[in-house]
Short mmCIF file of C-alpha atoms in Angstrom, two decimals:
data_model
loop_
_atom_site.label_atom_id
_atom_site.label_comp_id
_atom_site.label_asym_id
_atom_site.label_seq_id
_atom_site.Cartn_x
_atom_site.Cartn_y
_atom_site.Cartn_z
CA UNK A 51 -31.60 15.73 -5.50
CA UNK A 52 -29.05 13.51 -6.53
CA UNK A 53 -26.70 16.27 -7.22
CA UNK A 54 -27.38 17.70 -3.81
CA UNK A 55 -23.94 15.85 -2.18
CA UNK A 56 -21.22 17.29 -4.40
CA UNK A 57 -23.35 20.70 -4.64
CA UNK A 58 -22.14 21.98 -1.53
CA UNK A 59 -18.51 20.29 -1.78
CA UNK A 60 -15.27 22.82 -2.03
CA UNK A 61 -13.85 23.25 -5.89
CA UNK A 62 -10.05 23.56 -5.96
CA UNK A 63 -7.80 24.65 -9.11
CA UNK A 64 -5.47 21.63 -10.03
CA UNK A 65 -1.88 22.21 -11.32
CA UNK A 66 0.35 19.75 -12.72
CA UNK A 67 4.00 20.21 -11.74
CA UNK A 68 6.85 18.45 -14.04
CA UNK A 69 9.96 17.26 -12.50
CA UNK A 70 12.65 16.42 -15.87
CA UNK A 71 16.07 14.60 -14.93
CA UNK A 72 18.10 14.41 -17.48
CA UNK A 73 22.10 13.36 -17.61
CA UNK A 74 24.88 15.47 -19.22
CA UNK A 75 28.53 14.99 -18.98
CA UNK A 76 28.42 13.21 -15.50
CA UNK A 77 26.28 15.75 -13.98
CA UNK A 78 22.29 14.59 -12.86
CA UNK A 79 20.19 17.52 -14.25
CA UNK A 80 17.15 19.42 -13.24
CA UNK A 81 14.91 21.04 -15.85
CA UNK A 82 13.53 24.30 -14.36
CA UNK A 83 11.48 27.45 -15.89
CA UNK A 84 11.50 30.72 -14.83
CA UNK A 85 7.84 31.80 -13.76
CA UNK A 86 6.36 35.00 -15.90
CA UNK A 87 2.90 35.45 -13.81
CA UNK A 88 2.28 36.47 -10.22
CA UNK A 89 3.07 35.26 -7.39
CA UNK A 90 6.45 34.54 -7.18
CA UNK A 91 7.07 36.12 -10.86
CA UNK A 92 10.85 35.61 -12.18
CA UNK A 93 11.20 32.99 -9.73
CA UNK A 94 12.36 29.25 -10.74
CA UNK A 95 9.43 27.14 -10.31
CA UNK A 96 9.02 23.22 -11.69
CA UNK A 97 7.35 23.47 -15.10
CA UNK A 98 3.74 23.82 -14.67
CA UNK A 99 0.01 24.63 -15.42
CA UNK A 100 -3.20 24.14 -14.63
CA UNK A 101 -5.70 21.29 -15.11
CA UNK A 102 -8.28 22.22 -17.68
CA UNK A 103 -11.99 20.73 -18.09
CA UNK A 104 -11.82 18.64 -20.98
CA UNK A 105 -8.14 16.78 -19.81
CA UNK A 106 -7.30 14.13 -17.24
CA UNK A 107 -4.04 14.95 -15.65
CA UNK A 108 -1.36 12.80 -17.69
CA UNK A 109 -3.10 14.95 -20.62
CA UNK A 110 -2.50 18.09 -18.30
CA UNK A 111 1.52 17.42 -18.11
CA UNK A 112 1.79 16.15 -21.67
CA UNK A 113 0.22 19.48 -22.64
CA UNK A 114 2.31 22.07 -20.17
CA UNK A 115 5.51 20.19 -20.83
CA UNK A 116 5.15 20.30 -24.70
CA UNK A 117 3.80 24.08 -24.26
CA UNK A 118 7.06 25.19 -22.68
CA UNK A 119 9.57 23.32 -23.72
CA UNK A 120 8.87 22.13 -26.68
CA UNK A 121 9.67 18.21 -25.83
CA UNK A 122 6.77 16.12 -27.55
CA UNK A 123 6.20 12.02 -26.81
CA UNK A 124 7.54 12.07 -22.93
CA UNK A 125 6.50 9.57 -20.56
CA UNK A 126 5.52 10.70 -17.41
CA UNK A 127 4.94 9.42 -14.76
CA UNK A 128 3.25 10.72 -11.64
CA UNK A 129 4.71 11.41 -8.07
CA UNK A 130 2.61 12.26 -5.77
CA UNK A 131 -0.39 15.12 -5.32
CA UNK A 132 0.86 17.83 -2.93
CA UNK A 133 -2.08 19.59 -1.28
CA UNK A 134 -0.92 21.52 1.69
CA UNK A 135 -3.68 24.38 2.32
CA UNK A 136 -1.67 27.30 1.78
CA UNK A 137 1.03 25.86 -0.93
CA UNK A 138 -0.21 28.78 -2.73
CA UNK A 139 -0.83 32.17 -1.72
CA UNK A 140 -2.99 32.98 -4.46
CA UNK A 141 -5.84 30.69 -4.05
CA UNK A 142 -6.12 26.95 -3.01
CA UNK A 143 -4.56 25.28 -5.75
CA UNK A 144 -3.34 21.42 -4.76
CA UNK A 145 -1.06 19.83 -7.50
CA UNK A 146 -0.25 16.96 -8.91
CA UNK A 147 3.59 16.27 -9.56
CA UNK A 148 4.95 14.32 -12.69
CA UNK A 149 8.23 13.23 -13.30
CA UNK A 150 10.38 11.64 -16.91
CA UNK A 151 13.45 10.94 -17.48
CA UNK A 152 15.05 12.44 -20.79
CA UNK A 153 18.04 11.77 -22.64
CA UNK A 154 19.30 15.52 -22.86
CA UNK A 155 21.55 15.12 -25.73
CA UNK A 156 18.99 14.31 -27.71
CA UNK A 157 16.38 16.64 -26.62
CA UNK A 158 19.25 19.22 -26.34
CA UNK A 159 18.34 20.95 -29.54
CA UNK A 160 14.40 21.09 -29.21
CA UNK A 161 15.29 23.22 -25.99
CA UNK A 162 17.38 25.42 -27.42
CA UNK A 163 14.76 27.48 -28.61
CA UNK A 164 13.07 28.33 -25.57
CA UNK A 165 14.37 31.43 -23.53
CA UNK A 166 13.35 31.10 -19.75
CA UNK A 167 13.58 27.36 -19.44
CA UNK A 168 16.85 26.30 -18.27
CA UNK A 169 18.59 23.04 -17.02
CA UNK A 170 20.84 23.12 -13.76
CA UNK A 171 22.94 20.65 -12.12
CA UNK A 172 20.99 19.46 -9.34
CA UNK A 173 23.64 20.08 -6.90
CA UNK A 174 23.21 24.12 -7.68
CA UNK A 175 19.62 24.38 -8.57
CA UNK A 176 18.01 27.44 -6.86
CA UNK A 177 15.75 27.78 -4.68
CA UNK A 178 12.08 27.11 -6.23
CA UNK A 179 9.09 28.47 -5.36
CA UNK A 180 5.85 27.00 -3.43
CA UNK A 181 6.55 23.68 -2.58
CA UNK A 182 8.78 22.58 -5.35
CA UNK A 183 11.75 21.34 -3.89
CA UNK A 184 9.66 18.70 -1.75
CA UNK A 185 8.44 17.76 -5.20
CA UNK A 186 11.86 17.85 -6.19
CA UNK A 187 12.82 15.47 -3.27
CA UNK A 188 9.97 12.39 -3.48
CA UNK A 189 11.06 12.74 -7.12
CA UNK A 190 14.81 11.82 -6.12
CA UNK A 191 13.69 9.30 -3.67
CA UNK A 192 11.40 7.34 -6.62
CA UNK A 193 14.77 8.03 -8.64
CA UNK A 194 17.07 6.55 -5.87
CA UNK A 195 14.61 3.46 -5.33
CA UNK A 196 14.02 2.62 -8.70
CA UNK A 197 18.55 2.60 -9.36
CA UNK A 198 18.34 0.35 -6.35
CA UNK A 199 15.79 -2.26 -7.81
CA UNK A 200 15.85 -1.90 -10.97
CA UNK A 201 17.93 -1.36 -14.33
CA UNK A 202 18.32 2.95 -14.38
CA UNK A 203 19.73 4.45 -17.57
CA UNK A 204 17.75 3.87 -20.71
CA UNK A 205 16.42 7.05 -20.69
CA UNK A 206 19.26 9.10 -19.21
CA UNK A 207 22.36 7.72 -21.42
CA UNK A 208 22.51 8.38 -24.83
CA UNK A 209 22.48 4.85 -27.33
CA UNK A 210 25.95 4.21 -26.61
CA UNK A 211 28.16 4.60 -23.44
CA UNK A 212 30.70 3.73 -21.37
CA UNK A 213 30.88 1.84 -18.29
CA UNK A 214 32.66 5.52 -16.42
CA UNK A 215 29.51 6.98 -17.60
CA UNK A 216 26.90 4.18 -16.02
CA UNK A 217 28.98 4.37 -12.93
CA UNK A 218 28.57 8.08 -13.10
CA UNK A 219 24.94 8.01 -13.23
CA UNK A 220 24.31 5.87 -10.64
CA UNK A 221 26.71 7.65 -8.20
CA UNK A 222 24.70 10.93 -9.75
CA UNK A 223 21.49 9.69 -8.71
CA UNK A 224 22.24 7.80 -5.49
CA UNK A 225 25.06 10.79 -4.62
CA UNK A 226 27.41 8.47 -3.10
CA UNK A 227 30.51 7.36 -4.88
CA UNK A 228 30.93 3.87 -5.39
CA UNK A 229 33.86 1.55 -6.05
CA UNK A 230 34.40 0.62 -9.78
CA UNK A 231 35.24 -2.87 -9.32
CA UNK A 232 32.33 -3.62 -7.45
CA UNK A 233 29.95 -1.92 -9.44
CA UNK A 234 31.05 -3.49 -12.51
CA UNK A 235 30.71 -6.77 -11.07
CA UNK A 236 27.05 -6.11 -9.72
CA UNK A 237 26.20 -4.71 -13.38
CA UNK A 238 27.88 -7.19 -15.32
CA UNK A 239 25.76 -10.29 -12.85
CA UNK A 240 22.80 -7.97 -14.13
CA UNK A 241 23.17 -9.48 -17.76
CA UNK A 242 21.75 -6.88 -19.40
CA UNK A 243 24.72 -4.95 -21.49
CA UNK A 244 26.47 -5.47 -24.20
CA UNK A 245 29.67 -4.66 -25.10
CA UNK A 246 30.61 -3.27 -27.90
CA UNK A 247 33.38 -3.56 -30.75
CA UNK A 248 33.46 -0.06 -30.40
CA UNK A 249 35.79 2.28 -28.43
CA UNK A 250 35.15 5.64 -27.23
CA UNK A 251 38.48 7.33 -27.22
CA UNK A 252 37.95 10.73 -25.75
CA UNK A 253 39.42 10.02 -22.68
CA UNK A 254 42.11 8.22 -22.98
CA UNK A 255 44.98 6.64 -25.33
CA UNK A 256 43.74 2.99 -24.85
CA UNK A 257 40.18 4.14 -25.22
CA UNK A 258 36.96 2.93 -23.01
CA UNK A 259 34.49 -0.09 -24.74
CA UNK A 260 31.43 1.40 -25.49
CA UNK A 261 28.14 -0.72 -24.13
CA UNK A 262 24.56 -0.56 -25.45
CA UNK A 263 21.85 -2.06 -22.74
CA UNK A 264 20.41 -5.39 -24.48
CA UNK A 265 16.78 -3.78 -24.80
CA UNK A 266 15.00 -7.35 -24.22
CA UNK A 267 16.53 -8.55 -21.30
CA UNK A 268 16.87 -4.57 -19.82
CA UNK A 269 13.03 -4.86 -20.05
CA UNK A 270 13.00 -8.18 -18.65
CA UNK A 271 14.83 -7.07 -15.56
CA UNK A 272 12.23 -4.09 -15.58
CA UNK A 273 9.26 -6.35 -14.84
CA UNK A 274 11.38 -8.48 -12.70
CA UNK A 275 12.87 -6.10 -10.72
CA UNK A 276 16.48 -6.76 -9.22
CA UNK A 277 15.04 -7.88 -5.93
CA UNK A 278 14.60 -10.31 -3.24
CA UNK A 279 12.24 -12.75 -4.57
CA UNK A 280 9.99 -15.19 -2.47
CA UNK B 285 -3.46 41.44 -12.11
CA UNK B 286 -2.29 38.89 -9.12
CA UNK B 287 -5.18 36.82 -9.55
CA UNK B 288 -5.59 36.90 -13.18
CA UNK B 289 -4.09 33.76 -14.17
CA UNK B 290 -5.76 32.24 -11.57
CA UNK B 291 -9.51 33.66 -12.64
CA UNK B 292 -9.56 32.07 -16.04
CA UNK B 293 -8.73 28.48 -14.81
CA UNK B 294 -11.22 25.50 -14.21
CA UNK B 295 -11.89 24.55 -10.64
CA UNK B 296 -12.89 20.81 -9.71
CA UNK B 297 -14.31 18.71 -6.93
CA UNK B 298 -11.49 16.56 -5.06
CA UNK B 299 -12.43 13.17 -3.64
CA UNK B 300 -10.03 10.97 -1.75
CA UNK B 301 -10.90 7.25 -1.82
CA UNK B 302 -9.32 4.65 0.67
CA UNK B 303 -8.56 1.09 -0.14
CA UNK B 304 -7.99 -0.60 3.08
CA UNK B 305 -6.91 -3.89 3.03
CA UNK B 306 -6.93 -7.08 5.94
CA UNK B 307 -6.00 -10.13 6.44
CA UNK B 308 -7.90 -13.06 8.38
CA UNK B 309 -8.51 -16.69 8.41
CA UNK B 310 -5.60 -16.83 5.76
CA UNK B 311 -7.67 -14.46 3.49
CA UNK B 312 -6.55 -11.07 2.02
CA UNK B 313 -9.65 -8.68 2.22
CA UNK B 314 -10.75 -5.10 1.68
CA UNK B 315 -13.46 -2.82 3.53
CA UNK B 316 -16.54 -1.80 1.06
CA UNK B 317 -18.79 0.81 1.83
CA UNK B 318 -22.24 0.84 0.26
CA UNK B 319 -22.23 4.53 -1.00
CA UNK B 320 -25.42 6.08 0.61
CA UNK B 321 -26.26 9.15 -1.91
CA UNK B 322 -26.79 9.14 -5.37
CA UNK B 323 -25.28 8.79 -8.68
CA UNK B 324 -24.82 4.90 -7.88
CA UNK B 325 -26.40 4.55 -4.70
CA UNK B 326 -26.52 1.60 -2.89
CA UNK B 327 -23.72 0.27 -4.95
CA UNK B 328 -20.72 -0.77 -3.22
CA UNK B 329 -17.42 1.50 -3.35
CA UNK B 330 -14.28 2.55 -1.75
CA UNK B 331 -14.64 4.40 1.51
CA UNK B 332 -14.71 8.01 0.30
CA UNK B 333 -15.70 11.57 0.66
CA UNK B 334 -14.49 15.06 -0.72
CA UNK B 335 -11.98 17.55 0.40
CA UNK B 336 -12.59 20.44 2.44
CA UNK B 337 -11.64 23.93 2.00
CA UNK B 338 -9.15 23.89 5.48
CA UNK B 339 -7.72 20.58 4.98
CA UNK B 340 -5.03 18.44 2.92
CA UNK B 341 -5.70 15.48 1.59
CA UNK B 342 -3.80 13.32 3.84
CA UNK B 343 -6.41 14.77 6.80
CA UNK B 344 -9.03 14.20 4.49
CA UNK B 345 -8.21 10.85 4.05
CA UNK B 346 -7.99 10.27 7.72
CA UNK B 347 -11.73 12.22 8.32
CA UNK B 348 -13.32 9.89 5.72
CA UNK B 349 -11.86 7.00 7.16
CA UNK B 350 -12.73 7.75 10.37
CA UNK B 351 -16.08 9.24 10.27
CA UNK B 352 -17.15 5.90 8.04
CA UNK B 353 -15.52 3.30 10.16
CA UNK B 354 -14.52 4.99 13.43
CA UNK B 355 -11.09 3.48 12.77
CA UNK B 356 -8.42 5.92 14.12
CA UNK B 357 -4.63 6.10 13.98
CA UNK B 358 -4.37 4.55 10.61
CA UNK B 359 -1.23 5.46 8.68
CA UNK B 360 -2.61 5.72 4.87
CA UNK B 361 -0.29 6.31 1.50
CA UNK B 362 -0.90 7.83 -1.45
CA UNK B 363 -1.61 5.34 -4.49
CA UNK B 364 -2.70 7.93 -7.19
CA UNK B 365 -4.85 10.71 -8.42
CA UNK B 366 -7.32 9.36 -11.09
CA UNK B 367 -8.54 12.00 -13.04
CA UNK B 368 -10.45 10.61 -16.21
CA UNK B 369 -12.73 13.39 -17.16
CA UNK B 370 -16.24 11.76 -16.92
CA UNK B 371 -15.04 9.15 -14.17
CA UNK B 372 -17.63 10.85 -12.21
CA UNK B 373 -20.80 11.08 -14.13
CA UNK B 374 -22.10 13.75 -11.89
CA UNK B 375 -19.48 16.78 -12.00
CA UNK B 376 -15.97 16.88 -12.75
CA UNK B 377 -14.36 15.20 -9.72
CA UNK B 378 -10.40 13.93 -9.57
CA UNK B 379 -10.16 11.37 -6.56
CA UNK B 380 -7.13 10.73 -4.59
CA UNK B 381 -6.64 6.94 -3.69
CA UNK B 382 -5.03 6.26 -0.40
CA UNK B 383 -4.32 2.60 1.07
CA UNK B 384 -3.55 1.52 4.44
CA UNK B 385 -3.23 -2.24 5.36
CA UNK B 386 -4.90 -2.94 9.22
CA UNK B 387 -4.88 -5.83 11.40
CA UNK B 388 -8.21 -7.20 11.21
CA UNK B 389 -9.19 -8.87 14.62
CA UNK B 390 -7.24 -5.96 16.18
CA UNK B 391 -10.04 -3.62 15.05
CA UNK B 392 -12.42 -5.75 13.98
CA UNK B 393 -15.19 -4.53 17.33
CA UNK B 394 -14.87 -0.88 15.66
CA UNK B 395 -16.37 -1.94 12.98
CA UNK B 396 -19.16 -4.24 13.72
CA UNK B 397 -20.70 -0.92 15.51
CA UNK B 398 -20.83 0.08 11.52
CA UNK B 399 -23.91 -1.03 9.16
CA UNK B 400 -22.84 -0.61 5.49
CA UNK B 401 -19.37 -1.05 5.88
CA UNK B 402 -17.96 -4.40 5.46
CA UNK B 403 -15.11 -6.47 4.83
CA UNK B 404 -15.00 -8.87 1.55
CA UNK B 405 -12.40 -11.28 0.72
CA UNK B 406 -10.70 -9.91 -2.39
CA UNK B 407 -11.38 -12.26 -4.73
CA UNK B 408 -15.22 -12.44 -3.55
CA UNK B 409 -15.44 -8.03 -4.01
CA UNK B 410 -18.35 -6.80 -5.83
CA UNK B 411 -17.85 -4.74 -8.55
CA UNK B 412 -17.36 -1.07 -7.48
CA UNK B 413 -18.53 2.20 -8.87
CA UNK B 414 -16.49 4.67 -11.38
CA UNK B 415 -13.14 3.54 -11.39
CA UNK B 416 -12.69 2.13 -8.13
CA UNK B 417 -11.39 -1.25 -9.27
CA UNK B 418 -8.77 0.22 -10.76
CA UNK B 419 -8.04 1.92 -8.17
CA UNK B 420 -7.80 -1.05 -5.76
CA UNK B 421 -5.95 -2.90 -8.77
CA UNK B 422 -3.35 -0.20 -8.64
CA UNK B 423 -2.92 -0.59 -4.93
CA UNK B 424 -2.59 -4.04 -5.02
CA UNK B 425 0.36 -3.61 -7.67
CA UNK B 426 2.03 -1.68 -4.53
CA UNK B 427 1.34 -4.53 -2.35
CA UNK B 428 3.10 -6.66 -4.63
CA UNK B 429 5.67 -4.99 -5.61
CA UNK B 430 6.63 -4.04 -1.72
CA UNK B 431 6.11 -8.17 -0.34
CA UNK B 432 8.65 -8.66 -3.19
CA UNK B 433 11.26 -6.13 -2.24
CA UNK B 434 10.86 -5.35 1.75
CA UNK B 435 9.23 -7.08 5.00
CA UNK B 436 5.16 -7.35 5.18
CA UNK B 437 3.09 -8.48 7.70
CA UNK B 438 3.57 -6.43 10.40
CA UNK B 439 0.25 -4.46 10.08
CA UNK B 440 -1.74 -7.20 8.80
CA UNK B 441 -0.54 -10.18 11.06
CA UNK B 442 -1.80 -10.35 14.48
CA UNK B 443 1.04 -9.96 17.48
CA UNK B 444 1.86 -13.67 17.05
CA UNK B 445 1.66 -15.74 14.21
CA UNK B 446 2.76 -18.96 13.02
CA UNK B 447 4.81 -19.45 9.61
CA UNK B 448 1.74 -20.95 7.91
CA UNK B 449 0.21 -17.69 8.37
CA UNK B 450 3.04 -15.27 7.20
CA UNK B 451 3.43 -17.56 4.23
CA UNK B 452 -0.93 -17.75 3.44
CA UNK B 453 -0.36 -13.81 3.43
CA UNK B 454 2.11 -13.80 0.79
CA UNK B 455 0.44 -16.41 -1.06
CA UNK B 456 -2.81 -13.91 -1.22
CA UNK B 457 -1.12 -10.91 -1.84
CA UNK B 458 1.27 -12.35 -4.34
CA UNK B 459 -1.73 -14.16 -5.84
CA UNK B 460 0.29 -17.84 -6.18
CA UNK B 461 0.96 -20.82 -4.25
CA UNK B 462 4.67 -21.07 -2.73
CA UNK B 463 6.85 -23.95 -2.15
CA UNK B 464 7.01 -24.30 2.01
CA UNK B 465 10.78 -25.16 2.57
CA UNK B 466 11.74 -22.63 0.03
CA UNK B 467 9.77 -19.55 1.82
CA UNK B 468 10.95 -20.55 5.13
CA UNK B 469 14.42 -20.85 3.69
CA UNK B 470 14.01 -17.33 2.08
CA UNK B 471 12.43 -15.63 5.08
CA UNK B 472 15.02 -16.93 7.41
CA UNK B 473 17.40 -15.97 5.32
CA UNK B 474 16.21 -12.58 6.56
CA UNK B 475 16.52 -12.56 9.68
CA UNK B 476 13.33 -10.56 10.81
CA UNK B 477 11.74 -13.02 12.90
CA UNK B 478 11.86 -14.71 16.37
CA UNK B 479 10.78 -17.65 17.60
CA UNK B 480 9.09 -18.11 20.48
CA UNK B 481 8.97 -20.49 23.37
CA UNK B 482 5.08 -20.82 22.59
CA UNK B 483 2.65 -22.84 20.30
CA UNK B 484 -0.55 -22.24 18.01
CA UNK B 485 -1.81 -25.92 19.16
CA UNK B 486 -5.41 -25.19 17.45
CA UNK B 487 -4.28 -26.64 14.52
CA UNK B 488 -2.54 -29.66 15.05
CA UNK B 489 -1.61 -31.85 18.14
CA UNK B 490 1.63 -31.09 17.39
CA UNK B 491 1.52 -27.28 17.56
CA UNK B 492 3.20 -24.55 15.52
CA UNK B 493 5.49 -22.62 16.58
CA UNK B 494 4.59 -18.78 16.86
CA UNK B 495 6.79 -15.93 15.74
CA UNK B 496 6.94 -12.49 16.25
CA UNK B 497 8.78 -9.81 13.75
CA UNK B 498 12.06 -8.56 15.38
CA UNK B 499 10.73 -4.92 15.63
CA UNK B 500 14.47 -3.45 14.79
CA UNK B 501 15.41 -5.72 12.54
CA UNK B 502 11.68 -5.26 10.53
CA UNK B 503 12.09 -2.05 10.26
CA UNK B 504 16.22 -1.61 9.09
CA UNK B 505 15.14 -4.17 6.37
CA UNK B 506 12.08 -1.57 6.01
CA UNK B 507 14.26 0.77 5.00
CA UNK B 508 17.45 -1.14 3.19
CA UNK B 509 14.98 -3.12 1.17
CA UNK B 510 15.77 -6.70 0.30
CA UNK B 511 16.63 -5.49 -3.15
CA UNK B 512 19.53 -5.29 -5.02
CA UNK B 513 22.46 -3.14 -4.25
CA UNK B 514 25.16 -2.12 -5.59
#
């Protein structure tokens, strides 16, 4: 009796889809894997898998993304479940997409390793298979909000960086350039960087400061948000 | 071979659950249905039900909604997917939370037709089943987070409305008291709203002016945000 309502309900497989930015020498990044089962074998596809009984589905990610690539102690967080009947051919599968934000320099080594995972400028990323790039899209929009309303870059830039390279990222992720002076002004009113006694001199004679963000008041801003307040 | 990766996998039940939130006589509430079937019958819960084979989630959201309250035409988002592996003590079942915010006296003769569905002000709710105050907690960080950053009101205020109520409606969602002059000041400052040449005089002899949201206006700051930009 009382299991007589979900008896004659519809199972579904679940899949967890993982969306990784990352940011490498002024160039926003996707992290794609090249798919080694049917349908849609050799394709690029998000990196994915399949819920299983005993995990909930931050478990699920945590799992696939370690599994393939290697990269341990990632937050994720989730997008959006995609569910469109036929999303896949094989058998009704809806899924639940995940994004993070990773600082590929550092990671850059554990993902070495791995042979059909691969990371593409956005800008030239191929096609991808089921539904993916729609993932790919609300992930960028949640990307593009966030930059807009809050502080963007902890997780993207490496310790140290330049102000060219914080201008680069947000002009990455919002794909629009923006004027220096301006953006350094809104940054700087921001309060949340510090300038360093440190030069990076790669670029030029005089050299460009290097900045660190000033962790508490980054997080500060993070609860706060950069917006209109009532 | 095609299927095989699919055969091994673990299939689930998929429930969508809607929080639908109101506002009226300057309180925020939510619509409760007492669940009819068991585990936890005659408890009170979100308004839910389970996905069908030929249908995404966003339709089943809409079915649920609808065959529960006859409400129709209500545009619902995505909050999450909670997926906590004995949420459900029943069978393995992932639920989808949707929320929609409605104009109560607008639809309120819909749902007087309905027995065990009823509104509550939020901070009278019962306690729900499973995980369904988490779920309504999550949506209500949404609610938050978007009367802090964009316009509100348009769905839950009536037509007309005087600046009392637009400012008790972000005093319940925001969950704190605000300082009159300065939330006049602020909204102004946005330039959504016009004035009419007409008066709420139930309240006081003197009247109160009644407003209406500049529909173009509402919906360019809809989309710009009030947020910071750089």
């Amino acid at each position: 009796m009382v299991l007589s309502n979900y008896l004659k309900e519809d199972k579904v497989l679940v899949a967890v889809d993982c969306i990784i930015f990352g940011f490498y020498q002024e160039e926003l990044k996707i992290l794609l894997a090249k798919r080694d089962f049917e349908p849609e074998k050799d394709k690029w596809s998000l990196i994915g898998g399949f819920l299983k009984k005993k995990e909930d589905l931050d478990m699920a990610a945590t799992r696939v993304l370690n599994h393939l690539t290697g990269l341990n102690n990632i937050y994720m967080e989730q997008v959006s479940t995609f569910s469109k009947v036929d999303r896949d051919p094989t058998e009704r599968t809806i899924s639940v997409a995940y994004f993070a934000l990773i600082d590929i320099a550092h990671h850059c080594k554990d993902l070495l390793k791995q042979n059909p995972i691969k990371w593409f400028d956005l800008k030239d990323a191929p096609q991808l298979i089921f539904d993916h790039n729609a993932m790919v899209e609300k992930a960028l929009l949640i990307l593009r909000r966030r930059a807009m309303t809050k502080p963007i870059g902890f997780e993207l830039l490496p310790d140290k960086f330049t102000m060219r390279q914080l201008q680069k990222l947000h002009e990455a992720i919002l794909d629009t350039k923006l004027d220096k002076r301006n953006f350094i002004n809104k940054f700087n009113s921001q309060d949340i960087l510090k300038r360093l006694d440190e030069k990076d001199m790669s670029c030029s004679k005089k050299g460009a400061y290097l900045f660190q963000f000033d962790q508490e008041k980054y997080h500060k801003k993070l609860e706060e948000g950069f917006s209109f307040k009532i």
